[in-house]
Amino acid sequence: MKNQEIADIFGRLADILEIRGEEFFRVNTYRKVARIIEDLSADVADLVESGEILDIRGIGKGTVAGIEEYLETGGMRRYEEARKSIPKGLAELLSVPGLGPKTIGLLWREFDVKSIKSLKRTLRGKKILELPGMGPKKVENIEAGIRVYESRSGRLTLGTVLPAALATVAELRVATGIDEIEVAGSIRRWRETIGDIDILALSSKPAPVIKAFTELPRVVEVLAAGTTKASVRVSDGLQMDLRVVPPSVYGAALMYFTGSQAHNVRLRGLAQSKGLKLSEYGLFKGERRIAGRTEEGVQKKLGLEFIAPELREDRGEVEAALTGELPGLVELGDIRGDLHVHSNYSDGHSTIEEVARAAKARGYMYVSINDHSRSLGVAHGLTIERLLEQEEEIARVNQRVKGITVLSGTEVDILSDGSLDFPDDCLERLDVVVASIHSGFQQSEDKITGRILSAIRNPHVDIIGHPTGRLLGTRPAYDVDLEVVMAAAADTGTALEINAYHERLDLNDINARRAVEMGVRVAISTDSHHVDQMWAMELGVRTARRGWLTSANILNALTTKALLKVLSRT
Ligand SMILES: [Zn+2]
Ligand SMILES: [Zn+2]
């Protein structure tokens, strides 16, 4: 569904017109269109096709033409033209909290402000106070906004950065004709948050690669461009660094720029102990380079079996690789289904049939529908009646869609006293019971641990959802004694979740590893609220790999038959 993308385009168009100082009614027309499209419950493409879109107040023929153009080409000419009519850096200023398009336009016209840098300079001057509506207080607010913006752009979640990183690499491959372009850095290790994007390209002629990189449409500002490397800022304030290296050193450079630093230090020490020297330019014996072309080549010469990038954190991987004891890590292809997906029965946006078809398209054997339970009013939690209705709908979808098994489930709330939001006879009917905490985050460690323990001890609960409750960058984990939780889960055979939603990744890598060490089975689930989010399974699998997990540790790597046997334990 392209609703959000299209709404964003119209919203940005309104911003640009406002920056340019155009009349209020034109700006406002686009803002309204953005809001209308954002709030549509149906797919905008369907409404365009049926012509029903013209029945919506506030949407005219011109707008529809723009939407059609976007659906066909992935772009909108009037937006592209508007974007080119203002300096590139102005778009980035829109991300500064408290700085609106009107003020940005004023600062641009009066003081030639085109970037964060020139904005900061202008704010320090005296002249700015002469602008209408600009007092010392407002200047202070904007400066505070810049600080928030800069701290936030320090680290972003992997899930928000990954699409831009992969798209950039793909665009660069097309623009340069070079295949060997890869994302390195913490993205290649699939760390949960990312500081900047490191890209490595293999070429003996770096100049055209650097040029293509700095001219990519998403680039807002070129920070530096040398003969073999360049740094740019992209629209959301993120920095991208490109390095171009010749074939003879590509593998060594890839290792170096993938990190982690601690892992690289360990490898350099290992090289030294063998009388060798390791750097980004290769592995050397005296002056002679004995490896460097590929990562495998360098690692082999160091006596190591290949270490997957996700493991390169200096958590024992080098020692294990020396003795051939690295685990055979779980892969995306091992995953047979998703055991935590919401539908439009609660706060999801896809129908059960859409979920079934999306799961089938991913090659899964099964998918389970786990909507919220009745107490979670904000998320349209299901009453018992609705839960029973849903069960019937699931049976119908299983009839209609062949080649996938839709399991009936719930994400039942663990209430603040530790009881569950549905009675046992209700839970007993369901295939997959995920139990999660969504309230009372402030309770003491004893209380919260106790709540989770009572859920674990309920024989109908199969999985504890997002076990620590953290949201990356916005909410810390609640106080919970995970050791106690894991011991109990191992005891009852209850699985703990790696919730793959990019802001959760909960359990994280370290906790997942500990869980498995303690004999707990892990379920990797996306907690999708729309079928477009089901791709996040990869984030969960990569997190599991960072936790050294193999497919034998994963509940949803089981076949349908084996899974149902495990779930129906009595
Ligand atoms: Zn939840
Ligand atoms: Zn959920």
mmCIF file of C-alpha atoms and ligand atoms in Angstrom, residues 372 411 436 438 466 527, ligand 1:
data_model
loop_
_atom_site.group_PDB
_atom_site.id
_atom_site.type_symbol
_atom_site.label_atom_id
_atom_site.label_comp_id
_atom_site.label_asym_id
_atom_site.label_seq_id
_atom_site.Cartn_x
_atom_site.Cartn_y
_atom_site.Cartn_z
ATOM 1 C CA HIS A 372 -4.629 -7.743 21.430
ATOM 2 C CA GLU A 411 -1.432 -11.527 22.325
ATOM 3 C CA SER A 436 2.914 -9.664 26.914
ATOM 4 C CA HIS A 438 1.680 -3.464 27.972
ATOM 5 C CA HIS A 466 8.848 -8.645 23.873
ATOM 6 C CA ASP A 527 4.660 -8.329 15.571
HETATM 7 ZN ZN ZN B 1 2.802 -6.292 22.345
#
